[in-house]
Amino acid sequence: MSFKTYDYGDLRVTLTNQLEWLYDDAGSGVGTSAGFYQPRPQGNMCALGSIGHPSHEIIDRKRAVLLVGPNPNTSPSMPAVKRPTGYTEIWNDRGSGGKHDGSVWRPIAPSGYSSCGDVVNGSYSAPSTDRIWCLRNDLVKPAAYQAAQFWDRFGLAPGGRLNRMMFVNVVANPVGFNGSEKIPLSAGTFRAYREINTDTRNEIAFVPLLTVKNNFQPFGTIAPSITPSTIPSQGEQFQSKEQCRVLLPFTAFFPATHQRSLELIQDPFISISRSIAWYVEGVWVNNGSGPFNREKVMKCGISKTQSQEMSHSVGVEISATAGIGCIESSIKLNYQFTSTTSSSFTEYKEQEVTEKFEVPAKHATVLFSKHVKITASRGSVPQYAEILGEVEMTANDDVHFSGCAL
């Protein structure tokens, strides 16, 4: 089965849940258990390392993993991906008494490239260099090790000392408030290191970077003009415009084991979009011979309830203090969701605004506000996408009065 792909700069990306079993420690008699898998390639798209799991459970089809390859539509002077030139052995299970043979290897990246994870082989020989890709250095970012290891094993270190080998997942560091054109995303890989020899622990771990440019479109459209024959109704919207859309693998929003996303992994992407329109807050028609005064109370910004609904249903954070981001991956999308001249999110601040005004005799007055809609959808094709969550709000107190003589 082939999964839909998407291009991020020089990289082509998808997710897969097709995992080939490599090794587990069954029969070794130790207190903790682990199994290791290699994501199956899709064409020339490969994983960035092997996958570790803290049990002997078969996880094929139960977890999504990133696959990357070169974007065939770009021609960079240095390819986005290259194979490792070889491997350095990190660990093997000789003498463990387990049912299976296994070893762990650190890829040796070509000059100008970095590896993002260790590779497991179900024997004591080095794995094929065709198993994984290394990424060009501008397409990776230093990452972090997960706080707790998913597996550890005791063995003999060089010199005959008893040593513990730690197996730890590599995760992306949180992105700062302003976000970036380069979005880091965990590849699902791991690194192994010896507890009493920190050389391997101190090696910098990396995660891939996905290039997502700022294509934010300002809303410069003036409010509609009104005539006696075109007086609108409250709640109507005019001149709707999509301002931005960001498409990312679903693992940016949900855990890699999210059941519904795995069921629909043929198209493994989720988009967040923002659109804006002029919204009719109210219409006042004065057929009398004298003016009258009115006032309109408007609720602006995103409410706590709306914010919680997006957080729980889609894993998207929206607030005046944090802007827009993905909770699961700690990614901020503020770079993509603002114009290049602004980084303010005060329009999301929940507040109540009162507009007081006079409606002249024989006159119609219409109050327009800027209405923002943020939508999270599953799927890379907008017209076929499944809406996962949506919030609508009056952006701020930037309102416009329009009207006409009757």
CSV table of C-alpha atoms in Angstrom, one decimal:
chain,number,residue,atom,x,y,z
A,1,MET,CA,0.0,0.0,0.0
A,2,SER,CA,1.3,3.5,-0.9
A,3,PHE,CA,0.6,6.4,1.3
A,4,LYS,CA,0.1,10.0,0.1
A,5,THR,CA,3.1,12.2,0.2
A,6,TYR,CA,3.8,15.9,0.6
A,7,ASP,CA,6.8,18.0,-0.4
A,8,TYR,CA,8.5,20.3,2.1
A,9,GLY,CA,11.3,22.1,0.2
A,10,ASP,CA,13.8,19.5,-0.9
A,11,LEU,CA,12.2,16.7,1.1
A,12,ARG,CA,9.3,14.4,0.2
A,13,VAL,CA,7.5,13.1,3.3
A,14,THR,CA,4.9,10.6,4.3
A,15,LEU,CA,4.0,8.3,7.3
A,16,THR,CA,3.8,4.5,7.3
A,17,ASN,CA,2.5,2.0,9.8
A,18,GLN,CA,4.1,-1.0,8.0
A,19,LEU,CA,6.8,-2.1,10.4
A,20,GLU,CA,9.1,-5.1,9.9
A,21,TRP,CA,10.1,-7.0,13.0
A,22,LEU,CA,13.9,-7.1,13.6
A,23,TYR,CA,14.7,-8.3,17.1
A,24,ASP,CA,13.4,-8.7,20.6
A,25,ASP,CA,15.0,-9.9,23.8
A,26,ALA,CA,12.6,-12.9,24.4
A,27,GLY,CA,14.3,-15.6,26.5
A,28,SER,CA,17.0,-13.3,28.0
A,29,GLY,CA,15.5,-13.5,31.4
A,30,VAL,CA,15.9,-9.7,32.2
A,31,GLY,CA,13.2,-7.7,33.9
A,32,THR,CA,12.4,-5.3,31.1
A,33,SER,CA,11.4,-6.2,27.5
A,34,ALA,CA,11.8,-4.5,24.2
A,35,GLY,CA,11.2,-5.2,20.5
A,36,PHE,CA,12.7,-3.4,17.5
A,37,TYR,CA,11.3,-2.8,14.0
A,38,GLN,CA,12.3,-1.3,10.7
A,39,PRO,CA,9.7,0.8,8.8
A,40,ARG,CA,9.2,-0.6,5.3
A,41,PRO,CA,10.3,1.9,2.6
A,42,GLN,CA,7.9,3.3,0.0
A,43,GLY,CA,9.7,3.7,-3.3
A,44,ASN,CA,12.9,5.6,-2.5
A,45,MET,CA,11.4,7.0,0.8
A,46,CYS,CA,13.0,5.4,3.9
A,47,ALA,CA,13.0,5.8,7.6
A,48,LEU,CA,15.7,7.7,9.5
A,49,GLY,CA,16.4,4.8,11.9
A,50,SER,CA,14.9,1.8,13.5
A,51,ILE,CA,12.0,1.9,16.0
A,52,GLY,CA,12.1,0.6,19.6
A,53,HIS,CA,9.1,-0.5,21.7
A,54,PRO,CA,9.1,-1.4,25.4
A,55,SER,CA,7.5,-4.9,25.0
A,56,HIS,CA,7.3,-8.0,22.8
A,57,GLU,CA,3.9,-6.9,21.5
A,58,ILE,CA,3.8,-6.9,17.7
A,59,ILE,CA,3.3,-3.2,16.7
A,60,ASP,CA,3.1,-3.6,12.9
A,61,ARG,CA,0.2,-1.5,11.8
A,62,LYS,CA,-0.1,0.0,15.3
A,63,ARG,CA,2.2,2.9,15.1
A,64,ALA,CA,3.0,5.6,12.5
A,65,VAL,CA,6.6,6.4,11.6
A,66,LEU,CA,8.1,9.1,9.3
A,67,LEU,CA,9.5,8.3,5.9
A,68,VAL,CA,11.5,10.8,3.9
A,69,GLY,CA,13.1,11.0,0.4
A,70,PRO,CA,14.2,13.5,-2.1
A,71,ASN,CA,11.7,15.8,-3.7
A,72,PRO,CA,11.8,15.0,-7.4
A,73,ASN,CA,10.6,18.5,-8.3
A,74,THR,CA,13.7,20.3,-6.9
A,75,SER,CA,17.4,20.1,-8.0
A,76,PRO,CA,19.6,21.2,-5.1
A,77,SER,CA,23.4,21.3,-5.5
A,78,MET,CA,23.6,18.9,-2.6
A,79,PRO,CA,20.9,16.1,-2.4
A,80,ALA,CA,18.5,16.4,0.5
A,81,VAL,CA,19.3,12.8,1.5
A,82,LYS,CA,22.2,10.4,1.3
A,83,ARG,CA,22.9,6.9,2.5
A,84,PRO,CA,25.3,6.4,5.4
A,85,THR,CA,28.8,5.4,4.5
A,86,GLY,CA,28.8,2.7,7.1
A,87,TYR,CA,28.1,1.9,10.8
A,88,THR,CA,29.7,1.8,14.2
A,89,GLU,CA,28.5,-1.0,16.4
A,90,ILE,CA,27.0,0.3,19.7
A,91,TRP,CA,25.7,-2.9,21.3
A,92,ASN,CA,25.0,-6.6,20.7
A,93,ASP,CA,23.2,-9.3,22.8
A,94,ARG,CA,26.0,-11.9,22.8
A,95,GLY,CA,25.8,-14.0,26.0
A,96,SER,CA,22.3,-12.8,26.9
A,97,GLY,CA,20.7,-16.2,26.5
A,98,GLY,CA,17.9,-14.8,24.4
A,99,LYS,CA,16.2,-16.6,21.6
A,100,HIS,CA,17.3,-14.1,18.9
A,101,ASP,CA,20.5,-12.5,17.9
A,102,GLY,CA,20.6,-8.7,17.7
A,103,SER,CA,22.8,-5.7,17.5
A,104,VAL,CA,22.5,-1.9,17.4
A,105,TRP,CA,24.5,0.3,15.0
A,106,ARG,CA,25.2,4.0,14.8
A,107,PRO,CA,25.1,5.3,11.1
A,108,ILE,CA,28.2,7.1,9.8
A,109,ALA,CA,26.8,10.1,7.9
A,110,PRO,CA,28.6,11.5,4.8
A,111,SER,CA,30.2,14.9,5.1
A,112,GLY,CA,27.5,17.6,5.2
A,113,TYR,CA,24.9,15.2,6.5
A,114,SER,CA,23.6,13.9,9.8
A,115,SER,CA,21.9,10.7,11.0
A,116,CYS,CA,18.8,10.9,13.1
A,117,GLY,CA,18.7,7.4,14.8
A,118,ASP,CA,20.4,4.1,15.4
A,119,VAL,CA,19.7,1.0,13.3
A,120,VAL,CA,19.0,-2.5,14.6
A,121,ASN,CA,19.9,-5.7,12.9
A,122,GLY,CA,18.7,-9.2,13.7
A,123,SER,CA,22.2,-10.6,13.5
A,124,TYR,CA,25.7,-9.6,14.6
A,125,SER,CA,26.7,-8.2,11.2
A,126,ALA,CA,26.2,-4.6,10.1
A,127,PRO,CA,22.9,-3.7,8.4
A,128,SER,CA,22.6,-2.6,4.8
A,129,THR,CA,23.3,1.1,4.3
A,130,ASP,CA,20.1,1.1,2.1
A,131,ARG,CA,18.0,0.8,5.3
A,132,ILE,CA,17.9,4.5,6.1
A,133,TRP,CA,18.6,8.0,4.8
A,134,CYS,CA,20.9,10.6,6.4
A,135,LEU,CA,19.7,14.2,6.0
A,136,ARG,CA,21.5,17.3,4.7
A,137,ASN,CA,22.7,19.4,7.7
A,138,ASP,CA,20.3,22.3,7.0
A,139,LEU,CA,17.4,19.8,7.2
A,140,VAL,CA,18.0,18.7,10.8
A,141,LYS,CA,17.9,20.3,14.2
A,142,PRO,CA,19.5,19.3,17.4
A,143,ALA,CA,17.0,17.3,19.4
A,144,ALA,CA,16.5,16.0,22.9
A,145,TYR,CA,16.4,12.5,24.5
A,146,GLN,CA,13.2,11.5,26.1
A,147,ALA,CA,13.3,11.8,29.9
A,148,ALA,CA,13.2,8.1,30.6
A,149,GLN,CA,14.7,5.2,28.6
A,150,PHE,CA,12.2,2.7,27.0
A,151,TRP,CA,14.7,-0.2,27.7
A,152,ASP,CA,18.0,-0.9,29.4
A,153,ARG,CA,20.4,-3.9,29.4
A,154,PHE,CA,23.4,-4.8,31.5
A,155,GLY,CA,26.5,-6.0,29.9
A,156,LEU,CA,30.3,-5.8,29.9
A,157,ALA,CA,31.9,-2.5,28.9
A,158,PRO,CA,35.4,-2.3,27.5
A,159,GLY,CA,37.8,-3.2,30.2
A,160,GLY,CA,35.4,-5.8,31.7
A,161,ARG,CA,33.4,-3.5,33.8
A,162,LEU,CA,29.7,-4.1,34.2
A,163,ASN,CA,27.8,-1.4,32.3
A,164,ARG,CA,24.2,-0.6,31.6
A,165,MET,CA,23.1,0.2,28.0
A,166,MET,CA,20.3,2.7,27.8
A,167,PHE,CA,17.9,2.9,24.8
A,168,VAL,CA,16.2,6.3,24.6
A,169,ASN,CA,13.8,7.8,22.0
A,170,VAL,CA,14.8,11.0,20.2
A,171,VAL,CA,12.3,13.8,20.4
A,172,ALA,CA,12.1,17.4,19.0
A,173,ASN,CA,12.8,20.3,21.3
A,174,PRO,CA,9.9,22.8,21.7
A,175,VAL,CA,9.9,25.6,19.2
A,176,GLY,CA,10.0,29.2,20.5
A,177,PHE,CA,7.0,31.5,20.5
A,178,ASN,CA,7.6,33.1,17.1
A,179,GLY,CA,7.9,29.7,15.4
A,180,SER,CA,10.0,29.2,12.3
A,181,GLU,CA,10.0,28.4,8.6
A,182,LYS,CA,11.8,25.1,9.6
A,183,ILE,CA,9.5,22.9,11.7
A,184,PRO,CA,11.1,20.1,13.7
A,185,LEU,CA,9.3,16.8,13.9
A,186,SER,CA,10.1,13.6,15.7
A,187,ALA,CA,11.0,10.8,13.3
A,188,GLY,CA,10.2,8.1,15.9
A,189,THR,CA,13.8,7.0,16.1
A,190,PHE,CA,16.0,6.2,19.1
A,191,ARG,CA,19.6,6.3,20.3
A,192,ALA,CA,21.5,3.8,22.5
A,193,TYR,CA,24.3,4.8,24.9
A,194,ARG,CA,26.4,3.3,27.7
A,195,GLU,CA,25.6,4.7,31.2
A,196,ILE,CA,29.2,4.8,32.3
A,197,ASN,CA,30.6,6.0,29.0
A,198,THR,CA,28.8,9.2,28.1
A,199,ASP,CA,30.5,9.6,24.7
A,200,THR,CA,27.5,8.2,22.9
A,201,ARG,CA,25.1,10.1,25.2
A,202,ASN,CA,26.8,13.4,24.5
A,203,GLU,CA,26.6,13.0,20.8
A,204,ILE,CA,24.0,15.4,19.5
A,205,ALA,CA,20.8,13.8,18.4
A,206,PHE,CA,18.9,15.2,15.5
A,207,VAL,CA,15.3,15.4,14.2
A,208,PRO,CA,14.3,16.4,10.7
A,209,LEU,CA,13.1,19.8,9.7
A,210,LEU,CA,10.2,20.4,7.4
A,211,THR,CA,10.2,23.7,5.4
A,212,VAL,CA,6.9,25.5,5.6
A,213,LYS,CA,7.1,29.0,4.2
A,214,ASN,CA,5.1,32.0,5.3
A,215,ASN,CA,2.3,32.5,2.7
A,216,PHE,CA,0.0,34.6,4.9
A,217,GLN,CA,-2.3,36.8,2.9
A,218,PRO,CA,-3.4,40.1,4.5
A,219,PHE,CA,-7.0,41.0,4.4
A,220,GLY,CA,-7.0,44.4,2.7
A,221,THR,CA,-10.6,44.2,1.4
A,222,ILE,CA,-12.9,47.1,2.4
A,223,ALA,CA,-16.3,46.4,3.8
A,224,PRO,CA,-19.2,46.1,1.3
A,225,SER,CA,-21.1,49.2,0.2
A,226,ILE,CA,-24.8,49.1,1.0
A,227,THR,CA,-27.7,50.2,-1.2
A,228,PRO,CA,-31.5,50.0,-0.3
A,229,SER,CA,-31.7,46.8,-2.5
A,230,THR,CA,-28.7,45.1,-1.0
A,231,ILE,CA,-29.2,45.6,2.7
A,232,PRO,CA,-27.9,42.3,4.3
A,233,SER,CA,-29.2,40.3,7.2
A,234,GLN,CA,-27.4,39.8,10.5
A,235,GLY,CA,-25.0,36.8,10.3
A,236,GLU,CA,-24.2,37.1,6.6
A,237,GLN,CA,-20.6,37.0,5.6
A,238,PHE,CA,-18.9,38.7,2.6
A,239,GLN,CA,-15.6,38.5,0.8
A,240,SER,CA,-14.3,35.4,2.6
A,241,LYS,CA,-10.6,34.8,2.0
A,242,GLU,CA,-8.3,32.0,3.1
A,243,GLN,CA,-5.2,33.6,4.6
A,244,CYS,CA,-3.0,30.6,5.3
A,245,ARG,CA,-2.9,26.8,5.5
A,246,VAL,CA,-0.3,24.5,7.0
A,247,LEU,CA,-0.2,20.8,6.3
A,248,LEU,CA,1.7,18.5,8.6
A,249,PRO,CA,1.9,14.7,9.3
A,250,PHE,CA,-0.7,13.7,11.8
A,251,THR,CA,2.1,12.9,14.4
A,252,ALA,CA,2.5,16.7,14.8
A,253,PHE,CA,-1.1,16.7,16.3
A,254,PHE,CA,-1.7,13.2,17.7
A,255,PRO,CA,0.4,10.4,19.2
A,256,ALA,CA,1.9,8.0,16.7
A,257,THR,CA,-0.5,5.4,18.0
A,258,HIS,CA,-3.7,7.4,17.5
A,259,GLN,CA,-6.2,4.8,16.4
A,260,ARG,CA,-8.4,6.9,14.1
A,261,SER,CA,-5.4,8.4,12.3
A,262,LEU,CA,-3.9,5.0,11.8
A,263,GLU,CA,-7.2,3.8,10.3
A,264,LEU,CA,-6.9,6.6,7.7
A,265,ILE,CA,-3.2,6.6,7.2
A,266,GLN,CA,-3.5,6.3,3.4
A,267,ASP,CA,-3.6,10.2,3.6
A,268,PRO,CA,-1.6,10.8,6.8
A,269,PHE,CA,-1.8,14.6,6.9
A,270,ILE,CA,-3.7,17.2,8.9
A,271,SER,CA,-4.1,20.8,7.9
A,272,ILE,CA,-4.7,23.9,9.9
A,273,SER,CA,-6.2,26.9,8.0
A,274,ARG,CA,-7.3,30.4,8.7
A,275,SER,CA,-9.9,32.3,6.8
A,276,ILE,CA,-11.4,35.8,7.3
A,277,ALA,CA,-14.5,37.6,6.1
A,278,TRP,CA,-16.6,40.6,6.8
A,279,TYR,CA,-19.4,39.6,9.1
A,280,VAL,CA,-22.7,41.4,9.6
A,281,GLU,CA,-23.0,42.0,13.4
A,282,GLY,CA,-26.3,43.9,13.1
A,283,VAL,CA,-28.6,45.9,10.8
A,284,TRP,CA,-30.7,48.9,11.8
A,285,VAL,CA,-33.3,50.4,9.4
A,286,ASN,CA,-34.7,53.8,10.4
A,287,ASN,CA,-37.8,54.7,8.4
A,288,GLY,CA,-38.8,57.4,10.9
A,289,SER,CA,-38.5,61.2,10.6
A,290,GLY,CA,-35.8,61.5,13.3
A,291,PRO,CA,-32.6,59.7,14.4
A,292,PHE,CA,-32.3,57.1,17.1
A,293,ASN,CA,-29.4,55.8,19.1
A,294,ARG,CA,-28.4,52.2,19.4
A,295,GLU,CA,-25.6,50.1,20.9
A,296,LYS,CA,-24.2,46.7,20.0
A,297,VAL,CA,-22.3,44.5,22.4
A,298,MET,CA,-19.8,42.1,20.7
A,299,LYS,CA,-17.8,39.2,22.1
A,300,CYS,CA,-14.4,39.2,20.5
A,301,GLY,CA,-11.5,36.7,20.6
A,302,ILE,CA,-11.5,33.0,21.4
A,303,SER,CA,-13.3,31.8,24.5
A,304,LYS,CA,-11.8,29.3,27.0
A,305,THR,CA,-14.4,26.8,25.9
A,306,GLN,CA,-13.5,27.1,22.3
A,307,SER,CA,-9.8,26.8,23.0
A,308,GLN,CA,-10.3,23.7,25.1
A,309,GLU,CA,-12.5,22.1,22.4
A,310,MET,CA,-9.7,22.5,19.8
A,311,SER,CA,-7.1,21.3,22.2
A,312,HIS,CA,-9.0,18.1,23.1
A,313,SER,CA,-10.4,17.3,19.7
A,314,VAL,CA,-7.4,18.2,17.4
A,315,GLY,CA,-4.5,18.8,19.7
A,316,VAL,CA,-4.3,22.5,18.5
A,317,GLU,CA,-3.6,25.3,20.9
A,318,ILE,CA,-5.1,28.8,20.2
A,319,SER,CA,-4.7,31.7,22.6
A,320,ALA,CA,-3.7,35.4,22.8
A,321,THR,CA,-0.6,34.4,24.9
A,322,ALA,CA,0.6,31.4,22.9
A,323,GLY,CA,-0.7,32.0,19.4
A,324,ILE,CA,-1.3,28.8,17.4
A,325,GLY,CA,0.5,25.6,17.9
A,326,CYS,CA,0.4,21.8,18.0
A,327,ILE,CA,0.3,20.4,21.5
A,328,GLU,CA,1.6,16.9,20.9
A,329,SER,CA,4.8,18.1,19.2
A,330,SER,CA,5.2,21.5,20.9
A,331,ILE,CA,5.3,23.1,17.5
A,332,LYS,CA,4.4,26.8,17.2
A,333,LEU,CA,2.8,27.9,13.9
A,334,ASN,CA,3.0,31.6,14.6
A,335,TYR,CA,5.5,32.2,11.8
A,336,GLN,CA,3.0,30.8,9.3
A,337,PHE,CA,-0.1,32.4,10.8
A,338,THR,CA,0.9,36.0,10.9
A,339,SER,CA,2.0,38.5,8.3
A,340,THR,CA,5.7,39.2,8.0
A,341,THR,CA,5.2,42.6,9.7
A,342,SER,CA,3.3,41.4,12.8
A,343,SER,CA,3.7,38.8,15.5
A,344,SER,CA,0.7,40.0,17.7
A,345,PHE,CA,-2.1,37.7,18.7
A,346,THR,CA,-4.2,40.2,20.6
A,347,GLU,CA,-7.1,39.5,18.2
A,348,TYR,CA,-7.5,36.1,19.9
A,349,LYS,CA,-7.9,37.8,23.3
A,350,GLU,CA,-11.4,37.2,24.7
A,351,GLN,CA,-13.1,40.5,25.5
A,352,GLU,CA,-16.4,42.3,25.2
A,353,VAL,CA,-16.7,45.4,23.1
A,354,THR,CA,-19.6,47.9,23.0
A,355,GLU,CA,-20.2,50.1,20.0
A,356,LYS,CA,-22.6,53.1,20.4
A,357,PHE,CA,-23.9,54.9,17.3
A,358,GLU,CA,-26.7,57.0,15.9
A,359,VAL,CA,-28.9,55.8,13.0
A,360,PRO,CA,-30.1,58.9,11.0
A,361,ALA,CA,-33.7,59.3,9.8
A,362,LYS,CA,-34.5,57.5,6.6
A,363,HIS,CA,-31.3,55.6,6.8
A,364,ALA,CA,-30.0,52.0,7.1
A,365,THR,CA,-26.9,51.3,9.2
A,366,VAL,CA,-24.9,48.0,9.0
A,367,LEU,CA,-22.1,47.1,11.4
A,368,PHE,CA,-19.4,44.8,10.0
A,369,SER,CA,-16.7,43.0,12.0
A,370,LYS,CA,-13.8,40.9,10.8
A,371,HIS,CA,-14.8,37.3,11.4
A,372,VAL,CA,-12.0,34.7,11.6
A,373,LYS,CA,-12.4,30.9,11.2
A,374,ILE,CA,-9.7,28.4,12.1
A,375,THR,CA,-10.2,24.9,10.8
A,376,ALA,CA,-8.4,21.7,11.4
A,377,SER,CA,-9.0,19.0,8.7
A,378,ARG,CA,-7.8,15.5,8.0
A,379,GLY,CA,-6.4,14.9,4.5
A,380,SER,CA,-4.2,16.7,2.0
A,381,VAL,CA,-6.9,17.5,-0.5
A,382,PRO,CA,-9.1,20.3,0.8
A,383,GLN,CA,-12.3,19.4,-1.0
A,384,TYR,CA,-12.3,15.9,0.4
A,385,ALA,CA,-10.9,16.7,3.8
A,386,GLU,CA,-12.7,15.6,7.0
A,387,ILE,CA,-13.2,18.6,9.4
A,388,LEU,CA,-11.8,17.7,12.8
A,389,GLY,CA,-12.4,20.9,14.6
A,390,GLU,CA,-13.3,24.5,13.9
A,391,VAL,CA,-13.6,27.8,15.8
A,392,GLU,CA,-15.1,31.1,14.6
A,393,MET,CA,-14.7,34.4,16.3
A,394,THR,CA,-14.8,38.1,15.9
A,395,ALA,CA,-11.2,39.0,15.5
A,396,ASN,CA,-11.1,42.2,17.6
A,397,ASP,CA,-12.7,45.6,17.8
A,398,ASP,CA,-11.7,46.5,14.2
A,399,VAL,CA,-15.2,47.2,13.0
A,400,HIS,CA,-16.7,49.1,10.1
A,401,PHE,CA,-20.0,51.0,9.7
A,402,SER,CA,-21.7,51.1,6.4
A,403,GLY,CA,-25.1,52.4,5.4
A,404,CYS,CA,-27.3,54.1,2.9
A,405,ALA,CA,-30.2,56.5,2.6
A,406,LEU,CA,-33.6,54.9,2.1
